[in-house]
Short mmCIF file of C-alpha atoms in Angstrom, two decimals:
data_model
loop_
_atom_site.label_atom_id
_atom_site.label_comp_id
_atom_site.label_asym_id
_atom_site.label_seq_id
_atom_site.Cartn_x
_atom_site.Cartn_y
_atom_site.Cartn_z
CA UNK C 1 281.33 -26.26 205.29
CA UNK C 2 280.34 -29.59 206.76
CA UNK C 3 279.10 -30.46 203.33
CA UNK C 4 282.35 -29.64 201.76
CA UNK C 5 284.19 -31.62 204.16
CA UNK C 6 281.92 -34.48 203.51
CA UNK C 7 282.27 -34.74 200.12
CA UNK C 8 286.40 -34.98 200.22
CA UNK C 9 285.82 -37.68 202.60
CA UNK C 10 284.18 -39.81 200.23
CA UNK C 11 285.47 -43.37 198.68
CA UNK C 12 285.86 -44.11 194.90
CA UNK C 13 285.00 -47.16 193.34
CA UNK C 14 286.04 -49.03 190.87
CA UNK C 15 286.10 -46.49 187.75
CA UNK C 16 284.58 -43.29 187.72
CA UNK C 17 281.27 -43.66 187.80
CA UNK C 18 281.55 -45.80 190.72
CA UNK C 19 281.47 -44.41 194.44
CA UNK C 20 280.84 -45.12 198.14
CA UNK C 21 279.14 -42.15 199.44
CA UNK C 22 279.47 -41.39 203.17
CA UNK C 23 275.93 -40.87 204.57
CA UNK C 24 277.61 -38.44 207.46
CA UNK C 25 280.11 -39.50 210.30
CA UNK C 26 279.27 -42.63 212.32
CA UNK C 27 278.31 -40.28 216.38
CA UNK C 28 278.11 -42.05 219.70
CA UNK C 29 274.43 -42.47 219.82
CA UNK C 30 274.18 -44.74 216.85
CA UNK C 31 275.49 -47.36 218.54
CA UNK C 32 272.15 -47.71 219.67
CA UNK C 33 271.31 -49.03 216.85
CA UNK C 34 274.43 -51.86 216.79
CA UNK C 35 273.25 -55.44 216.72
CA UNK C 36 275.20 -58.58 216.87
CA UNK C 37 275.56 -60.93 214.02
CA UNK C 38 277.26 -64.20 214.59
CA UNK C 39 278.78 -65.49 211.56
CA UNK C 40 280.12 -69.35 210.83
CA UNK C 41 282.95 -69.49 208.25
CA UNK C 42 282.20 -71.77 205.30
CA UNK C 43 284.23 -73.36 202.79
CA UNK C 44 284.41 -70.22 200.84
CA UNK C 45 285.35 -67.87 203.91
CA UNK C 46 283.79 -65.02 205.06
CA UNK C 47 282.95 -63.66 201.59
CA UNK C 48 283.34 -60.18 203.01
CA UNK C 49 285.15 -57.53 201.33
CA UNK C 50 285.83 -54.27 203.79
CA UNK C 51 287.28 -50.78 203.02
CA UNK C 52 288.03 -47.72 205.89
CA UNK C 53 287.64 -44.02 205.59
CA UNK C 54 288.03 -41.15 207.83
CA UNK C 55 284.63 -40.39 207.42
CA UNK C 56 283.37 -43.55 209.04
CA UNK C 57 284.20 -44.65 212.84
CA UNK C 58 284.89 -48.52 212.10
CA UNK C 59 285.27 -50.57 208.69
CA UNK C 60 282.53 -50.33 206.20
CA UNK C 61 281.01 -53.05 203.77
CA UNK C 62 282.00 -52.90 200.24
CA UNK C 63 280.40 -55.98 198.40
CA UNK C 64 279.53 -59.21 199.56
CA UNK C 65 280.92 -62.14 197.92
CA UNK C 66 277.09 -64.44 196.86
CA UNK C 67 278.60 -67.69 197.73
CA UNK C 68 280.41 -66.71 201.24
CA UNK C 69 279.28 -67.29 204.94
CA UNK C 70 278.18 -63.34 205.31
CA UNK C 71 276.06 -63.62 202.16
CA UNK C 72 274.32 -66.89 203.16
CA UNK C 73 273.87 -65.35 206.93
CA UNK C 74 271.49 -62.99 204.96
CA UNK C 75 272.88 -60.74 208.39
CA UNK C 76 275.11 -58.64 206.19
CA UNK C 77 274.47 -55.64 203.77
CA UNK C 78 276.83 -53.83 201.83
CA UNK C 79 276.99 -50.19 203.74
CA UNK C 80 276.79 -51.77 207.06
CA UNK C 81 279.86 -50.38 209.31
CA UNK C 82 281.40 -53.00 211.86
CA UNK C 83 282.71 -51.16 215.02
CA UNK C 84 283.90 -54.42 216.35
CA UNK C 85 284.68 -58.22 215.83
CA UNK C 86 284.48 -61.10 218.66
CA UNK C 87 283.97 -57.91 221.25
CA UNK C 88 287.29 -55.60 219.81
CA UNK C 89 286.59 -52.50 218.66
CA UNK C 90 287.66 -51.26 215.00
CA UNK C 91 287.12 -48.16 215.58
CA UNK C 92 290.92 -47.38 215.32
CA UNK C 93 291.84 -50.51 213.33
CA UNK C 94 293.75 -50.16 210.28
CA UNK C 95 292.64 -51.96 207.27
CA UNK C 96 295.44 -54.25 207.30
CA UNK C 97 294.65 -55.22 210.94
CA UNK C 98 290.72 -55.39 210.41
CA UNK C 99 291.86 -57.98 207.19
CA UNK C 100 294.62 -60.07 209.29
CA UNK C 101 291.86 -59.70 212.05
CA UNK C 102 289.02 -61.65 209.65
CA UNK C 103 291.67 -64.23 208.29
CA UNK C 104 292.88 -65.16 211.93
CA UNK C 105 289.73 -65.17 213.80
CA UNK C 106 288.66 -68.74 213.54
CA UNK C 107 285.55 -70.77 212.12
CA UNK C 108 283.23 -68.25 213.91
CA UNK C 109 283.02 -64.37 214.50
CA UNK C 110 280.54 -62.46 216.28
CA UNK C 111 280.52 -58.80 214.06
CA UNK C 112 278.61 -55.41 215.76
CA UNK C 113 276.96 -53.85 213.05
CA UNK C 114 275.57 -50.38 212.59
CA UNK C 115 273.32 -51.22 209.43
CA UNK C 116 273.40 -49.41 206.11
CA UNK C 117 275.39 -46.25 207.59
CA UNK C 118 277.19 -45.66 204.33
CA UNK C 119 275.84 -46.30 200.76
CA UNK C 120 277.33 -47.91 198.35
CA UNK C 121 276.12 -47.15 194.85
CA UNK C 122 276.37 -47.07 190.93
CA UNK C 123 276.23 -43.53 189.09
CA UNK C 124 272.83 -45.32 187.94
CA UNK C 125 271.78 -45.93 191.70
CA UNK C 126 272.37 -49.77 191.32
CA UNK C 127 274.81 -51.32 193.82
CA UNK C 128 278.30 -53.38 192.75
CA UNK C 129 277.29 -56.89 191.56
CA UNK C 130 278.05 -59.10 194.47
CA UNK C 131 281.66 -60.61 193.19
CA UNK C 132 282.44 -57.24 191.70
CA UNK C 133 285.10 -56.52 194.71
CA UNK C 134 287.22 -58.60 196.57
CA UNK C 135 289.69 -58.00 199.04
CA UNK C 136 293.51 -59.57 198.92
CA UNK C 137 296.16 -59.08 201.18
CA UNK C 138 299.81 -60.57 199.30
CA UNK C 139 303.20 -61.10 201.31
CA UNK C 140 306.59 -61.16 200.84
CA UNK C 141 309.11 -63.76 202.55
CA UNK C 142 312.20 -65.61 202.20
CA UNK C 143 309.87 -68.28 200.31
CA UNK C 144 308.13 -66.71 198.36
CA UNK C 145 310.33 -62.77 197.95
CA UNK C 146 308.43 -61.35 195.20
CA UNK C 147 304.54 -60.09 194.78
CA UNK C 148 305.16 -61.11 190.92
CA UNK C 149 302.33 -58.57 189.66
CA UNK C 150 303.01 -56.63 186.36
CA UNK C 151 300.37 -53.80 186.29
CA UNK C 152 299.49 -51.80 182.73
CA UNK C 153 297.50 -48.30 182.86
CA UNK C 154 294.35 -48.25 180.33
CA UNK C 155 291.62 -45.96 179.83
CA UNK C 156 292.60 -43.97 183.49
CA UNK C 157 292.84 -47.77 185.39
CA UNK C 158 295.51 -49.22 186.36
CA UNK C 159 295.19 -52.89 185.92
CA UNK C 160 297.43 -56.27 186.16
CA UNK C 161 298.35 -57.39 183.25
CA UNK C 162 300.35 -60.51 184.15
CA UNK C 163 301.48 -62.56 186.97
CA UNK C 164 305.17 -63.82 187.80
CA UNK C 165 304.50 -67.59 188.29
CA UNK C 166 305.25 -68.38 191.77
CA UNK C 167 304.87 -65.00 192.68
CA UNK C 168 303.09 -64.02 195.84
CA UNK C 169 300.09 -63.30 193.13
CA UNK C 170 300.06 -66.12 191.49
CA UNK C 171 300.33 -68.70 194.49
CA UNK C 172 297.34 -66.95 196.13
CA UNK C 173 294.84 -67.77 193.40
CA UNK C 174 292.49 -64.63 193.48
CA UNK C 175 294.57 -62.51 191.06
CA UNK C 176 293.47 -62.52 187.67
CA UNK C 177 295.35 -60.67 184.79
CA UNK C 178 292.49 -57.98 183.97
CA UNK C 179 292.23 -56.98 187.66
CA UNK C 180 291.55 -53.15 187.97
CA UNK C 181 293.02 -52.05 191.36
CA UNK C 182 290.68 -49.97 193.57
CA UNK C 183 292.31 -49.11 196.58
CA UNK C 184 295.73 -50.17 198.17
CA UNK C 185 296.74 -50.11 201.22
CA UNK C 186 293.28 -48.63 202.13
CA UNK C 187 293.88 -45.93 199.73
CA UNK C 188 291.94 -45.43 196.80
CA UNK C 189 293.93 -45.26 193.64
CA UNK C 190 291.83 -43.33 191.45
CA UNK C 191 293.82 -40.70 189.36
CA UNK C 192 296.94 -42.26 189.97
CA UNK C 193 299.30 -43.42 187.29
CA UNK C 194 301.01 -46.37 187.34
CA UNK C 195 304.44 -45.62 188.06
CA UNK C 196 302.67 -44.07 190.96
CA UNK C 197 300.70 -47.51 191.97
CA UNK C 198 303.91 -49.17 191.41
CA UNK C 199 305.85 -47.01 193.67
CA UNK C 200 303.65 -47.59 196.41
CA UNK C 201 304.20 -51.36 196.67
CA UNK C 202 307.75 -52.01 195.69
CA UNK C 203 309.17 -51.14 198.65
CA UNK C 204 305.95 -53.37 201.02
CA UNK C 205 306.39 -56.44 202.81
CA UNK C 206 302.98 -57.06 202.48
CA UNK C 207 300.11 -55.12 200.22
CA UNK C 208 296.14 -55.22 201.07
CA UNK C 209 294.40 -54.74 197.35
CA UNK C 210 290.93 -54.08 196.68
CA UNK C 211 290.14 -55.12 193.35
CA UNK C 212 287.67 -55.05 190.70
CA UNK C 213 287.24 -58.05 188.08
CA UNK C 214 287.21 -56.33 184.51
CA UNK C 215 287.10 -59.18 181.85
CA UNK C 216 287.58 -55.98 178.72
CA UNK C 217 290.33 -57.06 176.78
CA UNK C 218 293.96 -55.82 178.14
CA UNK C 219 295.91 -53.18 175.27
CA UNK C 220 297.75 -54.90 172.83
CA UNK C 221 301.52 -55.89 173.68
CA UNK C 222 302.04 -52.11 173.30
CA UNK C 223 306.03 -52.66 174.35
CA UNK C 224 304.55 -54.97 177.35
CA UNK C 225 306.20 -58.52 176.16
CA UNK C 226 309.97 -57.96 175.23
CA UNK C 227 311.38 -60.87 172.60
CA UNK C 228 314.65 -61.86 173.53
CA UNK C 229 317.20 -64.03 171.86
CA UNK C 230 319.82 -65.63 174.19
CA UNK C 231 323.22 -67.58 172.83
CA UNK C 232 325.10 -69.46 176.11
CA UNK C 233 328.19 -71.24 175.87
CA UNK C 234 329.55 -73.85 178.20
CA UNK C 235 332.37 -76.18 178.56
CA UNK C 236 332.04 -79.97 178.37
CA UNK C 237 329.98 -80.95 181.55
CA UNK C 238 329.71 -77.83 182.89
CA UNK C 239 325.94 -76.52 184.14
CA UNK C 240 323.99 -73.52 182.29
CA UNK C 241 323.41 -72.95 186.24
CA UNK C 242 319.47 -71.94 185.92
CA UNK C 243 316.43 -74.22 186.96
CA UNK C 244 313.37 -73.99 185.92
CA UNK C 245 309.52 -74.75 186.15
CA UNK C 246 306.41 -75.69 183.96
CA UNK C 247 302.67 -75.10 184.64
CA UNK C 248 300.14 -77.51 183.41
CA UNK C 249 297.85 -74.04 182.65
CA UNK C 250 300.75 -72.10 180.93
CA UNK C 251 302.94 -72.55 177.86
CA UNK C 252 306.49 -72.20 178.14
CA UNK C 253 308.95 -72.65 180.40
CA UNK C 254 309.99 -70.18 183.64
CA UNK C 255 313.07 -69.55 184.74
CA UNK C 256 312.86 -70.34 188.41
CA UNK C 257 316.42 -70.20 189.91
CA UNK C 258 319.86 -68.73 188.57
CA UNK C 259 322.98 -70.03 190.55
CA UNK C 260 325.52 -67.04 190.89
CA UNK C 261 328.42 -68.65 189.40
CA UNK C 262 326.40 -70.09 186.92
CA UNK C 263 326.80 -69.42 182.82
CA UNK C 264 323.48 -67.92 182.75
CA UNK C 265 324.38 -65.79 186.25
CA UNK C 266 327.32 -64.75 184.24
CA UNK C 267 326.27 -63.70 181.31
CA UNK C 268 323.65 -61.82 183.17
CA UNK C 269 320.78 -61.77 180.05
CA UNK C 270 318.88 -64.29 181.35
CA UNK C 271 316.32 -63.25 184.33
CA UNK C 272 313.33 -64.78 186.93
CA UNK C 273 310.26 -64.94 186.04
CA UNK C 274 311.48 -65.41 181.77
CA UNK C 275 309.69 -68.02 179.83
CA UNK C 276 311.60 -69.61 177.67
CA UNK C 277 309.83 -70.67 174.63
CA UNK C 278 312.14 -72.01 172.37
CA UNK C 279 316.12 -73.69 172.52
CA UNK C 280 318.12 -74.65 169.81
CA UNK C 281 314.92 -74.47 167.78
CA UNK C 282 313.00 -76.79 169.43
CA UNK C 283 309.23 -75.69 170.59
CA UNK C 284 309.10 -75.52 174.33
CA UNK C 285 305.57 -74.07 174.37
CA UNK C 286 304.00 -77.43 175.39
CA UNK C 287 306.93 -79.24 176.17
CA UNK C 288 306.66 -81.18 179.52
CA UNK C 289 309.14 -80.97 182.59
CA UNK C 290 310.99 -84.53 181.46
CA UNK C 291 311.51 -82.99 178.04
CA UNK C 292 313.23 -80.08 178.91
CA UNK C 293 315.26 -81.14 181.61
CA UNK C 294 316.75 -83.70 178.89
CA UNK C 295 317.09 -80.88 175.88
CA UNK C 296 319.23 -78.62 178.72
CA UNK C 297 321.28 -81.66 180.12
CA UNK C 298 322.22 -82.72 176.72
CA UNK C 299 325.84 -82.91 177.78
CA UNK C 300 327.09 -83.24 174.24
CA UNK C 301 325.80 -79.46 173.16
CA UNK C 302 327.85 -76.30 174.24
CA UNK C 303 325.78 -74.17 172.78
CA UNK C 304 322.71 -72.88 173.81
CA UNK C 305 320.48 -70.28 171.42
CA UNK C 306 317.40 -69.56 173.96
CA UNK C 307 314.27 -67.38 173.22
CA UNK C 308 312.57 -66.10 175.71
CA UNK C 309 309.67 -64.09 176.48
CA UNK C 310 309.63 -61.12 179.04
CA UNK C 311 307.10 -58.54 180.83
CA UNK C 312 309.12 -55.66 180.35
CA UNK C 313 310.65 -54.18 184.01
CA UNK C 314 308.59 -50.66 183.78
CA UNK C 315 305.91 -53.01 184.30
CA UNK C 316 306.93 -55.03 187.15
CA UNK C 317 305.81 -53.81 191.13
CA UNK C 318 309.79 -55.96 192.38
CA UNK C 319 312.82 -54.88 191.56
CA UNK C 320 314.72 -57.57 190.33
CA UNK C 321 313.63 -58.61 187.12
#
């Protein structure tokens, strides 16, 4: 029975044949074994990537970034369980409090460790490579009120397949289009669909993401990227009512703002988050900010034929667009 019960407590990985198997439950007396590890933040952070189970009294080890403080300390091993950080116990931490507790905590932290209480391994017995994982808590505010991830299911993984730019994603840097998502929320996701993934963060303020970098190419546009054609009309002087950005990294044009009595607003086709890659048949693909702010304050055209380029909505984790 306690075997049973032990193997519906354990974690999944990053596909299939990838697990985290719980040794057994963390008891009182192997605290005994706890030792302190004091570890100085570098320029590339902690390099620690965490995960919680029921099984285990505290937050377990998952992967080890190679160029972070932990993996440099040499003091860390993936299956190690920390029951407490700078003297506070996370025994009944969340995972989003043991994350905010790691970002918050200053240059230094002092982790207890119970070593290699849970293993971590490959269906071939290897362990994850040591960048395989990474850990990313994403926020909503008034700045910046969308997570801007689009996420595709392939092959029984749901992955992210693009990022709004200026989304919460995109701004944080450690998303990559590709990403396989693990666990959320410190739940793993394994089996779930992608509606169901989605579900579970649209209606967050903030989501904790454990993901897995997959560099297999992403399905063909499969009814991913929706071609639009766009015809606005405006009187003499009067504003298409829409800014927009450019990336140095990314062709096209995004539609940043849209004011609400606007002729964009108004006509309602035109969304967040579209590039626009063409108006009035001129090539915006490469086009710089200067060029397009003069082709849309050309005050002498009225009429506007835009093409953009959209993620389609049953892809998108916000509302909204």
């Amino acid at each position: 029975q306690h075997q049973q019960h032990h193997q519906q407590q354990h974690l999944r990985g990053q596909h299939s044949n990838n697990s985290y198997s719980i040794d057994q439950p963390l008891h009182s007396h192997d605290m005994n074994t706890k030792r302190n590890v004091l570890i100085h933040r570098n320029e590339n952070g902690l390099g620690l990537h965490i995960a919680k189970d029921d099984a285990v009294a505290g937050v377990v080890v998952v992967n080890i970034a190679d160029n972070g403080a932990c993996a440099l300390s040499g003091e860390v091993g993936v299956g190690d369980v920390i029951v407490d950080m700078n003297g506070v116990s996370t025994l009944n931490m969340t995972l989003d409090e043991a994350c905010d507790f790691l970002r918050t905590c200053g240059p230094d932290v002092t982790l207890g460790i119970i070593p290699s209480r849970v293993v971590v391994h490959l269906e071939d017995g290897s362990i994850p490579a040591p960048s395989s994982l990474r850990t990313v808590t994403l926020y909503r505010t008034e700045e910046v009120p969308k997570y801007g991830i689009h996420l595709i299911e392939s092959e029984g993984k749901v992955r992210i397949c693009d990022l709004l730019p200026c989304g919460a994603a995109d701004l944080c840097g450690e998303i990559y289009p590709g990403d396989v998502i693990v666990a959320l929320n410190g739940n793993v996701v394994e089996g779930l669909t992608q509606s169901q993934v989605t579900h579970a963060i649209r209606n967050t303020i903030s989501v904790t993401l454990v993901l897995h970098t997959d560099m297999s190419p992403l399905p063909e546009n499969n009814g991913i990227v929706v071609e639009e054609e766009i015809v606005l009309y405006r009187e003499n002087g009067e504003s298409l009512g829409f800014s927009f950005e450019t990336f140095d990294n990314t062709p096209g044009v995004f539609v940043k703002r849209l004011r609400e009595d606007g002729v964009a607003a108004q006509d309602g086709r035109l969304l967040l988050g579209d590039r626009i890659v063409e108006v009035n048949g001129v090539d915006l693909m490469n086009a710089d900010h200067t060029q397009v702010l003069a082709l849309l304050g050309n005050k002498h055209a009225n009429k506007f034929t835009i093409h953009i380029l959209r993620i389609s909505s049953d892809t998108a984790v916000d509302e909204g667009y």
